[in-house]
Amino acid sequence: MQPLVLEYVFEGHQRGYNFTSPTRGYSDATLKTIWRYAMPRGQGWNAYIGARSLKSFLLDDGRVALSEVTVTDLRDESGRGGIRQAVIQVMYPGAYHEYLKDRLRRYPHTVQAQVDRWPSFGQRKRLLERGVRGAAQTVCVYPYTSPDAWQTAEAITLKLATAPGLLLRSGILPFTTLALDYRDESPLVVLPADRADRLNGVATLAL
């Protein structure tokens, strides 16, 4: 199916985030689910201009939605930055898994080298600890320095999502590769490390 585009509309009677691509072939229920879950949670996105987040979530009909979100340099009518754009693909599970594996293979060699070495002994130990492995939600942290450097966190997340046995899960593991708040987020979510101070004791896994 044709991907959906969800972005900020500045003019007309539907100002705010709306679909700007054709929605033919998508049911109203599917569109409502995608509109609700396509964007990663949190506030303060104006500090992450150019950043990208991948977010996957399940639909009621058994398909999977994968949203690729970019933080733009646009500002709304009040001058607030951090406006985001999401391009959403809807796939069946088999195609979804193949897409993730292919995406993993297409990262730069420097990123792939870091991913191949992950998890280290200490990280694997953390994965085995109760409260991380098998938990309802695994909150990961990684230092954010630039959009390009964040590719490592993104690739490691895809590695976890395509090998859910590391977290004692079966089937599809919905994830968000970059969010600013863990609440109401995916079972696997990654936050910038400097947000860890705001987690109020929530267990985290350093990637």
mmCIF file with all atom_site columns, C-alpha atoms in Angstrom:
data_model
loop_
_atom_site.group_PDB
_atom_site.id
_atom_site.type_symbol
_atom_site.label_atom_id
_atom_site.label_alt_id
_atom_site.label_comp_id
_atom_site.label_asym_id
_atom_site.label_entity_id
_atom_site.label_seq_id
_atom_site.pdbx_PDB_ins_code
_atom_site.Cartn_x
_atom_site.Cartn_y
_atom_site.Cartn_z
_atom_site.occupancy
_atom_site.B_iso_or_equiv
_atom_site.pdbx_formal_charge
_atom_site.auth_seq_id
_atom_site.auth_comp_id
_atom_site.auth_asym_id
_atom_site.auth_atom_id
_atom_site.pdbx_PDB_model_num
ATOM 1   C CA . MET A 1 1   ? 0.000   0.000   0.000  1.00 0.00 ? 1   MET A CA 1
ATOM 2   C CA . GLN A 1 2   ? 1.039   3.585   -0.527 1.00 0.00 ? 2   GLN A CA 1
ATOM 3   C CA . PRO A 1 3   ? 2.813   5.028   2.536  1.00 0.00 ? 3   PRO A CA 1
ATOM 4   C CA . LEU A 1 4   ? 0.975   7.586   4.622  1.00 0.00 ? 4   LEU A CA 1
ATOM 5   C CA . VAL A 1 5   ? 2.417   11.007  5.436  1.00 0.00 ? 5   VAL A CA 1
ATOM 6   C CA . LEU A 1 6   ? 1.472   12.648  8.727  1.00 0.00 ? 6   LEU A CA 1
ATOM 7   C CA . GLU A 1 7   ? 2.715   16.198  9.145  1.00 0.00 ? 7   GLU A CA 1
ATOM 8   C CA . TYR A 1 8   ? 1.849   19.648  10.456 1.00 0.00 ? 8   TYR A CA 1
ATOM 9   C CA . VAL A 1 9   ? -0.684  21.604  8.394  1.00 0.00 ? 9   VAL A CA 1
ATOM 10  C CA . PHE A 1 10  ? -0.314  25.379  8.665  1.00 0.00 ? 10  PHE A CA 1
ATOM 11  C CA . GLU A 1 11  ? -3.312  26.530  6.631  1.00 0.00 ? 11  GLU A CA 1
ATOM 12  C CA . GLY A 1 12  ? -7.000  25.785  6.306  1.00 0.00 ? 12  GLY A CA 1
ATOM 13  C CA . HIS A 1 13  ? -9.531  24.547  8.832  1.00 0.00 ? 13  HIS A CA 1
ATOM 14  C CA . GLN A 1 14  ? -7.512  21.462  9.823  1.00 0.00 ? 14  GLN A CA 1
ATOM 15  C CA . ARG A 1 15  ? -4.406  23.120  11.234 1.00 0.00 ? 15  ARG A CA 1
ATOM 16  C CA . GLY A 1 16  ? -2.178  20.844  13.248 1.00 0.00 ? 16  GLY A CA 1
ATOM 17  C CA . TYR A 1 17  ? -1.010  17.302  12.560 1.00 0.00 ? 17  TYR A CA 1
ATOM 18  C CA . ASN A 1 18  ? -2.970  15.643  9.766  1.00 0.00 ? 18  ASN A CA 1
ATOM 19  C CA . PHE A 1 19  ? -2.514  13.157  6.960  1.00 0.00 ? 19  PHE A CA 1
ATOM 20  C CA . THR A 1 20  ? -1.364  14.967  3.827  1.00 0.00 ? 20  THR A CA 1
ATOM 21  C CA . SER A 1 21  ? -1.153  11.904  1.582  1.00 0.00 ? 21  SER A CA 1
ATOM 22  C CA . PRO A 1 22  ? -4.103  9.988   0.092  1.00 0.00 ? 22  PRO A CA 1
ATOM 23  C CA . THR A 1 23  ? -5.691  7.624   2.618  1.00 0.00 ? 23  THR A CA 1
ATOM 24  C CA . ARG A 1 24  ? -7.548  5.384   0.181  1.00 0.00 ? 24  ARG A CA 1
ATOM 25  C CA . GLY A 1 25  ? -7.455  1.739   1.206  1.00 0.00 ? 25  GLY A CA 1
ATOM 26  C CA . TYR A 1 26  ? -7.109  2.479   4.917  1.00 0.00 ? 26  TYR A CA 1
ATOM 27  C CA . SER A 1 27  ? -10.091 2.046   7.221  1.00 0.00 ? 27  SER A CA 1
ATOM 28  C CA . ASP A 1 28  ? -11.093 4.807   9.624  1.00 0.00 ? 28  ASP A CA 1
ATOM 29  C CA . ALA A 1 29  ? -10.100 2.595   12.566 1.00 0.00 ? 29  ALA A CA 1
ATOM 30  C CA . THR A 1 30  ? -6.636  2.001   11.083 1.00 0.00 ? 30  THR A CA 1
ATOM 31  C CA . LEU A 1 31  ? -6.138  5.711   10.411 1.00 0.00 ? 31  LEU A CA 1
ATOM 32  C CA . LYS A 1 32  ? -7.115  6.580   13.979 1.00 0.00 ? 32  LYS A CA 1
ATOM 33  C CA . THR A 1 33  ? -4.639  4.038   15.376 1.00 0.00 ? 33  THR A CA 1
ATOM 34  C CA . ILE A 1 34  ? -1.845  5.329   13.149 1.00 0.00 ? 34  ILE A CA 1
ATOM 35  C CA . TRP A 1 35  ? -2.589  8.964   14.003 1.00 0.00 ? 35  TRP A CA 1
ATOM 36  C CA . ARG A 1 36  ? -2.446  8.110   17.707 1.00 0.00 ? 36  ARG A CA 1
ATOM 37  C CA . TYR A 1 37  ? 0.763   6.089   17.746 1.00 0.00 ? 37  TYR A CA 1
ATOM 38  C CA . ALA A 1 38  ? 2.894   7.290   14.802 1.00 0.00 ? 38  ALA A CA 1
ATOM 39  C CA . MET A 1 39  ? 4.749   10.022  16.697 1.00 0.00 ? 39  MET A CA 1
ATOM 40  C CA . PRO A 1 40  ? 7.193   9.224   19.539 1.00 0.00 ? 40  PRO A CA 1
ATOM 41  C CA . ARG A 1 41  ? 6.270   10.684  22.927 1.00 0.00 ? 41  ARG A CA 1
ATOM 42  C CA . GLY A 1 42  ? 7.837   13.547  24.818 1.00 0.00 ? 42  GLY A CA 1
ATOM 43  C CA . GLN A 1 43  ? 8.366   17.287  24.690 1.00 0.00 ? 43  GLN A CA 1
ATOM 44  C CA . GLY A 1 44  ? 11.374  19.377  23.725 1.00 0.00 ? 44  GLY A CA 1
ATOM 45  C CA . TRP A 1 45  ? 11.902  18.132  20.177 1.00 0.00 ? 45  TRP A CA 1
ATOM 46  C CA . ASN A 1 46  ? 13.210  21.550  19.120 1.00 0.00 ? 46  ASN A CA 1
ATOM 47  C CA . ALA A 1 47  ? 16.553  20.459  20.648 1.00 0.00 ? 47  ALA A CA 1
ATOM 48  C CA . TYR A 1 48  ? 16.725  17.519  18.186 1.00 0.00 ? 48  TYR A CA 1
ATOM 49  C CA . ILE A 1 49  ? 16.391  19.168  14.776 1.00 0.00 ? 49  ILE A CA 1
ATOM 50  C CA . GLY A 1 50  ? 17.314  16.678  12.073 1.00 0.00 ? 50  GLY A CA 1
ATOM 51  C CA . ALA A 1 51  ? 16.888  13.661  14.347 1.00 0.00 ? 51  ALA A CA 1
ATOM 52  C CA . ARG A 1 52  ? 15.113  10.566  13.098 1.00 0.00 ? 52  ARG A CA 1
ATOM 53  C CA . SER A 1 53  ? 13.039  8.045   15.006 1.00 0.00 ? 53  SER A CA 1
ATOM 54  C CA . LEU A 1 54  ? 11.676  4.707   13.841 1.00 0.00 ? 54  LEU A CA 1
ATOM 55  C CA . LYS A 1 55  ? 8.558   3.509   15.615 1.00 0.00 ? 55  LYS A CA 1
ATOM 56  C CA . SER A 1 56  ? 6.643   0.289   15.032 1.00 0.00 ? 56  SER A CA 1
ATOM 57  C CA . PHE A 1 57  ? 3.280   -0.748  16.421 1.00 0.00 ? 57  PHE A CA 1
ATOM 58  C CA . LEU A 1 58  ? 0.657   -3.412  15.833 1.00 0.00 ? 58  LEU A CA 1
ATOM 59  C CA . LEU A 1 59  ? -2.653  -2.847  14.085 1.00 0.00 ? 59  LEU A CA 1
ATOM 60  C CA . ASP A 1 60  ? -5.868  -4.665  14.952 1.00 0.00 ? 60  ASP A CA 1
ATOM 61  C CA . ASP A 1 61  ? -5.871  -6.622  11.691 1.00 0.00 ? 61  ASP A CA 1
ATOM 62  C CA . GLY A 1 62  ? -2.508  -8.305  12.388 1.00 0.00 ? 62  GLY A CA 1
ATOM 63  C CA . ARG A 1 63  ? -0.416  -5.974  10.250 1.00 0.00 ? 63  ARG A CA 1
ATOM 64  C CA . VAL A 1 64  ? 2.435   -3.820  11.528 1.00 0.00 ? 64  VAL A CA 1
ATOM 65  C CA . ALA A 1 65  ? 2.884   -0.081  11.050 1.00 0.00 ? 65  ALA A CA 1
ATOM 66  C CA . LEU A 1 66  ? 6.405   1.328   10.815 1.00 0.00 ? 66  LEU A CA 1
ATOM 67  C CA . SER A 1 67  ? 6.654   5.094   11.208 1.00 0.00 ? 67  SER A CA 1
ATOM 68  C CA . GLU A 1 68  ? 9.816   6.989   10.216 1.00 0.00 ? 68  GLU A CA 1
ATOM 69  C CA . VAL A 1 69  ? 9.725   10.351  11.958 1.00 0.00 ? 69  VAL A CA 1
ATOM 70  C CA . THR A 1 70  ? 11.972  13.318  11.180 1.00 0.00 ? 70  THR A CA 1
ATOM 71  C CA . VAL A 1 71  ? 12.311  16.392  13.380 1.00 0.00 ? 71  VAL A CA 1
ATOM 72  C CA . THR A 1 72  ? 12.130  19.363  11.002 1.00 0.00 ? 72  THR A CA 1
ATOM 73  C CA . ASP A 1 73  ? 13.305  22.950  11.428 1.00 0.00 ? 73  ASP A CA 1
ATOM 74  C CA . LEU A 1 74  ? 9.752   24.266  10.969 1.00 0.00 ? 74  LEU A CA 1
ATOM 75  C CA . ARG A 1 75  ? 7.932   26.287  13.613 1.00 0.00 ? 75  ARG A CA 1
ATOM 76  C CA . ASP A 1 76  ? 4.218   26.495  14.322 1.00 0.00 ? 76  ASP A CA 1
ATOM 77  C CA . GLU A 1 77  ? 2.111   29.639  14.412 1.00 0.00 ? 77  GLU A CA 1
ATOM 78  C CA . SER A 1 78  ? 3.320   30.410  17.943 1.00 0.00 ? 78  SER A CA 1
ATOM 79  C CA . GLY A 1 79  ? 6.963   30.041  17.001 1.00 0.00 ? 79  GLY A CA 1
ATOM 80  C CA . ARG A 1 80  ? 7.440   26.675  18.716 1.00 0.00 ? 80  ARG A CA 1
ATOM 81  C CA . GLY A 1 81  ? 9.984   24.424  17.058 1.00 0.00 ? 81  GLY A CA 1
ATOM 82  C CA . GLY A 1 82  ? 10.301  20.680  16.957 1.00 0.00 ? 82  GLY A CA 1
ATOM 83  C CA . ILE A 1 83  ? 7.656   20.133  14.264 1.00 0.00 ? 83  ILE A CA 1
ATOM 84  C CA . ARG A 1 84  ? 7.841   16.530  13.079 1.00 0.00 ? 84  ARG A CA 1
ATOM 85  C CA . GLN A 1 85  ? 6.923   14.633  9.954  1.00 0.00 ? 85  GLN A CA 1
ATOM 86  C CA . ALA A 1 86  ? 6.072   10.922  9.870  1.00 0.00 ? 86  ALA A CA 1
ATOM 87  C CA . VAL A 1 87  ? 6.065   8.584   6.879  1.00 0.00 ? 87  VAL A CA 1
ATOM 88  C CA . ILE A 1 88  ? 4.216   5.377   7.747  1.00 0.00 ? 88  ILE A CA 1
ATOM 89  C CA . GLN A 1 89  ? 4.356   2.030   6.001  1.00 0.00 ? 89  GLN A CA 1
ATOM 90  C CA . VAL A 1 90  ? 1.886   -0.750  6.786  1.00 0.00 ? 90  VAL A CA 1
ATOM 91  C CA . MET A 1 91  ? 3.170   -4.286  6.265  1.00 0.00 ? 91  MET A CA 1
ATOM 92  C CA . TYR A 1 92  ? 2.353   -7.882  7.014  1.00 0.00 ? 92  TYR A CA 1
ATOM 93  C CA . PRO A 1 93  ? 4.661   -9.490  9.627  1.00 0.00 ? 93  PRO A CA 1
ATOM 94  C CA . GLY A 1 94  ? 6.818   -11.398 7.133  1.00 0.00 ? 94  GLY A CA 1
ATOM 95  C CA . ALA A 1 95  ? 7.503   -8.332  5.004  1.00 0.00 ? 95  ALA A CA 1
ATOM 96  C CA . TYR A 1 96  ? 8.102   -6.271  8.148  1.00 0.00 ? 96  TYR A CA 1
ATOM 97  C CA . HIS A 1 97  ? 10.804  -8.615  9.468  1.00 0.00 ? 97  HIS A CA 1
ATOM 98  C CA . GLU A 1 98  ? 12.541  -8.723  6.076  1.00 0.00 ? 98  GLU A CA 1
ATOM 99  C CA . TYR A 1 99  ? 12.438  -4.921  5.885  1.00 0.00 ? 99  TYR A CA 1
ATOM 100 C CA . LEU A 1 100 ? 14.104  -4.564  9.304  1.00 0.00 ? 100 LEU A CA 1
ATOM 101 C CA . LYS A 1 101 ? 16.822  -7.101  8.456  1.00 0.00 ? 101 LYS A CA 1
ATOM 102 C CA . ASP A 1 102 ? 17.525  -5.359  5.150  1.00 0.00 ? 102 ASP A CA 1
ATOM 103 C CA . ARG A 1 103 ? 17.685  -1.990  6.895  1.00 0.00 ? 103 ARG A CA 1
ATOM 104 C CA . LEU A 1 104 ? 20.197  -3.375  9.378  1.00 0.00 ? 104 LEU A CA 1
ATOM 105 C CA . ARG A 1 105 ? 22.422  -4.444  6.498  1.00 0.00 ? 105 ARG A CA 1
ATOM 106 C CA . ARG A 1 106 ? 22.364  -0.943  4.983  1.00 0.00 ? 106 ARG A CA 1
ATOM 107 C CA . TYR A 1 107 ? 23.891  0.993   7.883  1.00 0.00 ? 107 TYR A CA 1
ATOM 108 C CA . PRO A 1 108 ? 27.428  2.378   7.413  1.00 0.00 ? 108 PRO A CA 1
ATOM 109 C CA . HIS A 1 109 ? 30.253  -0.078  8.149  1.00 0.00 ? 109 HIS A CA 1
ATOM 110 C CA . THR A 1 110 ? 31.276  1.873   11.249 1.00 0.00 ? 110 THR A CA 1
ATOM 111 C CA . VAL A 1 111 ? 27.776  1.471   12.694 1.00 0.00 ? 111 VAL A CA 1
ATOM 112 C CA . GLN A 1 112 ? 27.591  -2.210  11.766 1.00 0.00 ? 112 GLN A CA 1
ATOM 113 C CA . ALA A 1 113 ? 30.923  -2.841  13.506 1.00 0.00 ? 113 ALA A CA 1
ATOM 114 C CA . GLN A 1 114 ? 29.533  -1.399  16.753 1.00 0.00 ? 114 GLN A CA 1
ATOM 115 C CA . VAL A 1 115 ? 26.322  -3.370  16.421 1.00 0.00 ? 115 VAL A CA 1
ATOM 116 C CA . ASP A 1 116 ? 28.249  -6.615  15.821 1.00 0.00 ? 116 ASP A CA 1
ATOM 117 C CA . ARG A 1 117 ? 30.045  -6.097  19.164 1.00 0.00 ? 117 ARG A CA 1
ATOM 118 C CA . TRP A 1 118 ? 26.752  -5.540  21.009 1.00 0.00 ? 118 TRP A CA 1
ATOM 119 C CA . PRO A 1 119 ? 25.875  -6.752  23.598 1.00 0.00 ? 119 PRO A CA 1
ATOM 120 C CA . SER A 1 120 ? 29.070  -6.716  25.630 1.00 0.00 ? 120 SER A CA 1
ATOM 121 C CA . PHE A 1 121 ? 29.448  -9.044  28.605 1.00 0.00 ? 121 PHE A CA 1
ATOM 122 C CA . GLY A 1 122 ? 28.120  -6.368  30.963 1.00 0.00 ? 122 GLY A CA 1
ATOM 123 C CA . GLN A 1 123 ? 25.191  -5.524  28.697 1.00 0.00 ? 123 GLN A CA 1
ATOM 124 C CA . ARG A 1 124 ? 24.318  -9.195  28.275 1.00 0.00 ? 124 ARG A CA 1
ATOM 125 C CA . LYS A 1 125 ? 24.336  -9.535  32.058 1.00 0.00 ? 125 LYS A CA 1
ATOM 126 C CA . ARG A 1 126 ? 21.883  -6.658  32.278 1.00 0.00 ? 126 ARG A CA 1
ATOM 127 C CA . LEU A 1 127 ? 19.669  -8.334  29.699 1.00 0.00 ? 127 LEU A CA 1
ATOM 128 C CA . LEU A 1 128 ? 19.597  -11.432 31.885 1.00 0.00 ? 128 LEU A CA 1
ATOM 129 C CA . GLU A 1 129 ? 18.659  -9.525  35.024 1.00 0.00 ? 129 GLU A CA 1
ATOM 130 C CA . ARG A 1 130 ? 15.132  -9.771  36.243 1.00 0.00 ? 130 ARG A CA 1
ATOM 131 C CA . GLY A 1 131 ? 13.258  -6.566  35.614 1.00 0.00 ? 131 GLY A CA 1
ATOM 132 C CA . VAL A 1 132 ? 14.899  -6.028  32.242 1.00 0.00 ? 132 VAL A CA 1
ATOM 133 C CA . ARG A 1 133 ? 14.613  -9.340  30.470 1.00 0.00 ? 133 ARG A CA 1
ATOM 134 C CA . GLY A 1 134 ? 10.950  -10.282 30.157 1.00 0.00 ? 134 GLY A CA 1
ATOM 135 C CA . ALA A 1 135 ? 9.748   -6.934  31.524 1.00 0.00 ? 135 ALA A CA 1
ATOM 136 C CA . ALA A 1 136 ? 6.620   -5.319  30.095 1.00 0.00 ? 136 ALA A CA 1
ATOM 137 C CA . GLN A 1 137 ? 8.770   -2.431  28.876 1.00 0.00 ? 137 GLN A CA 1
ATOM 138 C CA . THR A 1 138 ? 12.510  -2.142  28.354 1.00 0.00 ? 138 THR A CA 1
ATOM 139 C CA . VAL A 1 139 ? 13.741  1.456   28.540 1.00 0.00 ? 139 VAL A CA 1
ATOM 140 C CA . CYS A 1 140 ? 17.176  1.944   26.964 1.00 0.00 ? 140 CYS A CA 1
ATOM 141 C CA . VAL A 1 141 ? 19.401  5.004   27.053 1.00 0.00 ? 141 VAL A CA 1
ATOM 142 C CA . TYR A 1 142 ? 22.143  6.207   24.738 1.00 0.00 ? 142 TYR A CA 1
ATOM 143 C CA . PRO A 1 143 ? 24.085  9.497   24.588 1.00 0.00 ? 143 PRO A CA 1
ATOM 144 C CA . TYR A 1 144 ? 22.616  11.847  21.993 1.00 0.00 ? 144 TYR A CA 1
ATOM 145 C CA . THR A 1 145 ? 25.231  13.950  20.205 1.00 0.00 ? 145 THR A CA 1
ATOM 146 C CA . SER A 1 146 ? 23.967  14.211  16.626 1.00 0.00 ? 146 SER A CA 1
ATOM 147 C CA . PRO A 1 147 ? 21.474  12.599  14.225 1.00 0.00 ? 147 PRO A CA 1
ATOM 148 C CA . ASP A 1 148 ? 24.269  10.651  12.512 1.00 0.00 ? 148 ASP A CA 1
ATOM 149 C CA . ALA A 1 149 ? 25.723  9.354   15.791 1.00 0.00 ? 149 ALA A CA 1
ATOM 150 C CA . TRP A 1 150 ? 22.257  8.193   16.871 1.00 0.00 ? 150 TRP A CA 1
ATOM 151 C CA . GLN A 1 151 ? 22.280  5.665   14.019 1.00 0.00 ? 151 GLN A CA 1
ATOM 152 C CA . THR A 1 152 ? 24.140  3.308   16.365 1.00 0.00 ? 152 THR A CA 1
ATOM 153 C CA . ALA A 1 153 ? 21.297  3.387   18.902 1.00 0.00 ? 153 ALA A CA 1
ATOM 154 C CA . GLU A 1 154 ? 18.806  2.917   16.080 1.00 0.00 ? 154 GLU A CA 1
ATOM 155 C CA . ALA A 1 155 ? 20.670  -0.074  14.647 1.00 0.00 ? 155 ALA A CA 1
ATOM 156 C CA . ILE A 1 156 ? 21.044  -1.754  18.051 1.00 0.00 ? 156 ILE A CA 1
ATOM 157 C CA . THR A 1 157 ? 17.302  -1.320  18.592 1.00 0.00 ? 157 THR A CA 1
ATOM 158 C CA . LEU A 1 158 ? 16.621  -3.068  15.280 1.00 0.00 ? 158 LEU A CA 1
ATOM 159 C CA . LYS A 1 159 ? 18.974  -5.862  16.331 1.00 0.00 ? 159 LYS A CA 1
ATOM 160 C CA . LEU A 1 160 ? 16.941  -6.347  19.514 1.00 0.00 ? 160 LEU A CA 1
ATOM 161 C CA . ALA A 1 161 ? 13.665  -6.151  17.607 1.00 0.00 ? 161 ALA A CA 1
ATOM 162 C CA . THR A 1 162 ? 14.759  -8.822  15.125 1.00 0.00 ? 162 THR A CA 1
ATOM 163 C CA . ALA A 1 163 ? 16.094  -11.073 17.916 1.00 0.00 ? 163 ALA A CA 1
ATOM 164 C CA . PRO A 1 164 ? 13.393  -10.701 20.612 1.00 0.00 ? 164 PRO A CA 1
ATOM 165 C CA . GLY A 1 165 ? 14.695  -13.796 22.409 1.00 0.00 ? 165 GLY A CA 1
ATOM 166 C CA . LEU A 1 166 ? 17.278  -11.511 24.028 1.00 0.00 ? 166 LEU A CA 1
ATOM 167 C CA . LEU A 1 167 ? 14.389  -9.986  25.980 1.00 0.00 ? 167 LEU A CA 1
ATOM 168 C CA . LEU A 1 168 ? 12.476  -13.244 26.494 1.00 0.00 ? 168 LEU A CA 1
ATOM 169 C CA . ARG A 1 169 ? 9.785   -12.242 24.041 1.00 0.00 ? 169 ARG A CA 1
ATOM 170 C CA . SER A 1 170 ? 8.222   -14.031 21.118 1.00 0.00 ? 170 SER A CA 1
ATOM 171 C CA . GLY A 1 171 ? 6.660   -12.633 18.001 1.00 0.00 ? 171 GLY A CA 1
ATOM 172 C CA . ILE A 1 172 ? 6.780   -8.990  17.000 1.00 0.00 ? 172 ILE A CA 1
ATOM 173 C CA . LEU A 1 173 ? 8.439   -6.599  19.459 1.00 0.00 ? 173 LEU A CA 1
ATOM 174 C CA . PRO A 1 174 ? 7.156   -3.031  18.863 1.00 0.00 ? 174 PRO A CA 1
ATOM 175 C CA . PHE A 1 175 ? 9.868   -0.433  19.372 1.00 0.00 ? 175 PHE A CA 1
ATOM 176 C CA . THR A 1 176 ? 10.728  3.264   19.252 1.00 0.00 ? 176 THR A CA 1
ATOM 177 C CA . THR A 1 177 ? 14.330  4.140   18.430 1.00 0.00 ? 177 THR A CA 1
ATOM 178 C CA . LEU A 1 178 ? 14.152  7.691   19.816 1.00 0.00 ? 178 LEU A CA 1
ATOM 179 C CA . ALA A 1 179 ? 11.598  9.111   22.253 1.00 0.00 ? 179 ALA A CA 1
ATOM 180 C CA . LEU A 1 180 ? 11.798  11.799  24.925 1.00 0.00 ? 180 LEU A CA 1
ATOM 181 C CA . ASP A 1 181 ? 9.415   10.083  27.368 1.00 0.00 ? 181 ASP A CA 1
ATOM 182 C CA . TYR A 1 182 ? 8.957   6.370   28.103 1.00 0.00 ? 182 TYR A CA 1
ATOM 183 C CA . ARG A 1 183 ? 5.348   6.685   29.258 1.00 0.00 ? 183 ARG A CA 1
ATOM 184 C CA . ASP A 1 184 ? 2.704   5.438   26.812 1.00 0.00 ? 184 ASP A CA 1
ATOM 185 C CA . GLU A 1 185 ? 5.548   4.256   24.607 1.00 0.00 ? 185 GLU A CA 1
ATOM 186 C CA . SER A 1 186 ? 6.602   1.003   22.952 1.00 0.00 ? 186 SER A CA 1
ATOM 187 C CA . PRO A 1 187 ? 7.651   -2.137  24.868 1.00 0.00 ? 187 PRO A CA 1
ATOM 188 C CA . LEU A 1 188 ? 11.195  -1.342  23.636 1.00 0.00 ? 188 LEU A CA 1
ATOM 189 C CA . VAL A 1 189 ? 12.084  2.356   23.687 1.00 0.00 ? 189 VAL A CA 1
ATOM 190 C CA . VAL A 1 190 ? 15.328  4.341   23.596 1.00 0.00 ? 190 VAL A CA 1
ATOM 191 C CA . LEU A 1 191 ? 15.783  7.730   25.285 1.00 0.00 ? 191 LEU A CA 1
ATOM 192 C CA . PRO A 1 192 ? 18.701  10.162  25.165 1.00 0.00 ? 192 PRO A CA 1
ATOM 193 C CA . ALA A 1 193 ? 20.936  9.498   28.183 1.00 0.00 ? 193 ALA A CA 1
ATOM 194 C CA . ASP A 1 194 ? 20.489  13.006  29.545 1.00 0.00 ? 194 ASP A CA 1
ATOM 195 C CA . ARG A 1 195 ? 16.792  12.219  30.014 1.00 0.00 ? 195 ARG A CA 1
ATOM 196 C CA . ALA A 1 196 ? 17.579  9.392   32.439 1.00 0.00 ? 196 ALA A CA 1
ATOM 197 C CA . ASP A 1 197 ? 17.599  11.811  35.391 1.00 0.00 ? 197 ASP A CA 1
ATOM 198 C CA . ARG A 1 198 ? 13.867  12.335  34.841 1.00 0.00 ? 198 ARG A CA 1
ATOM 199 C CA . LEU A 1 199 ? 12.902  8.678   34.994 1.00 0.00 ? 199 LEU A CA 1
ATOM 200 C CA . ASN A 1 200 ? 12.204  8.531   38.750 1.00 0.00 ? 200 ASN A CA 1
ATOM 201 C CA . GLY A 1 201 ? 13.939  5.214   39.397 1.00 0.00 ? 201 GLY A CA 1
ATOM 202 C CA . VAL A 1 202 ? 12.796  3.392   36.246 1.00 0.00 ? 202 VAL A CA 1
ATOM 203 C CA . ALA A 1 203 ? 15.272  0.622   35.361 1.00 0.00 ? 203 ALA A CA 1
ATOM 204 C CA . THR A 1 204 ? 17.196  1.347   32.172 1.00 0.00 ? 204 THR A CA 1
ATOM 205 C CA . LEU A 1 205 ? 19.604  -0.484  29.901 1.00 0.00 ? 205 LEU A CA 1
ATOM 206 C CA . ALA A 1 206 ? 22.577  1.486   28.562 1.00 0.00 ? 206 ALA A CA 1
ATOM 207 C CA . LEU A 1 207 ? 23.186  0.576   24.930 1.00 0.00 ? 207 LEU A CA 1
#
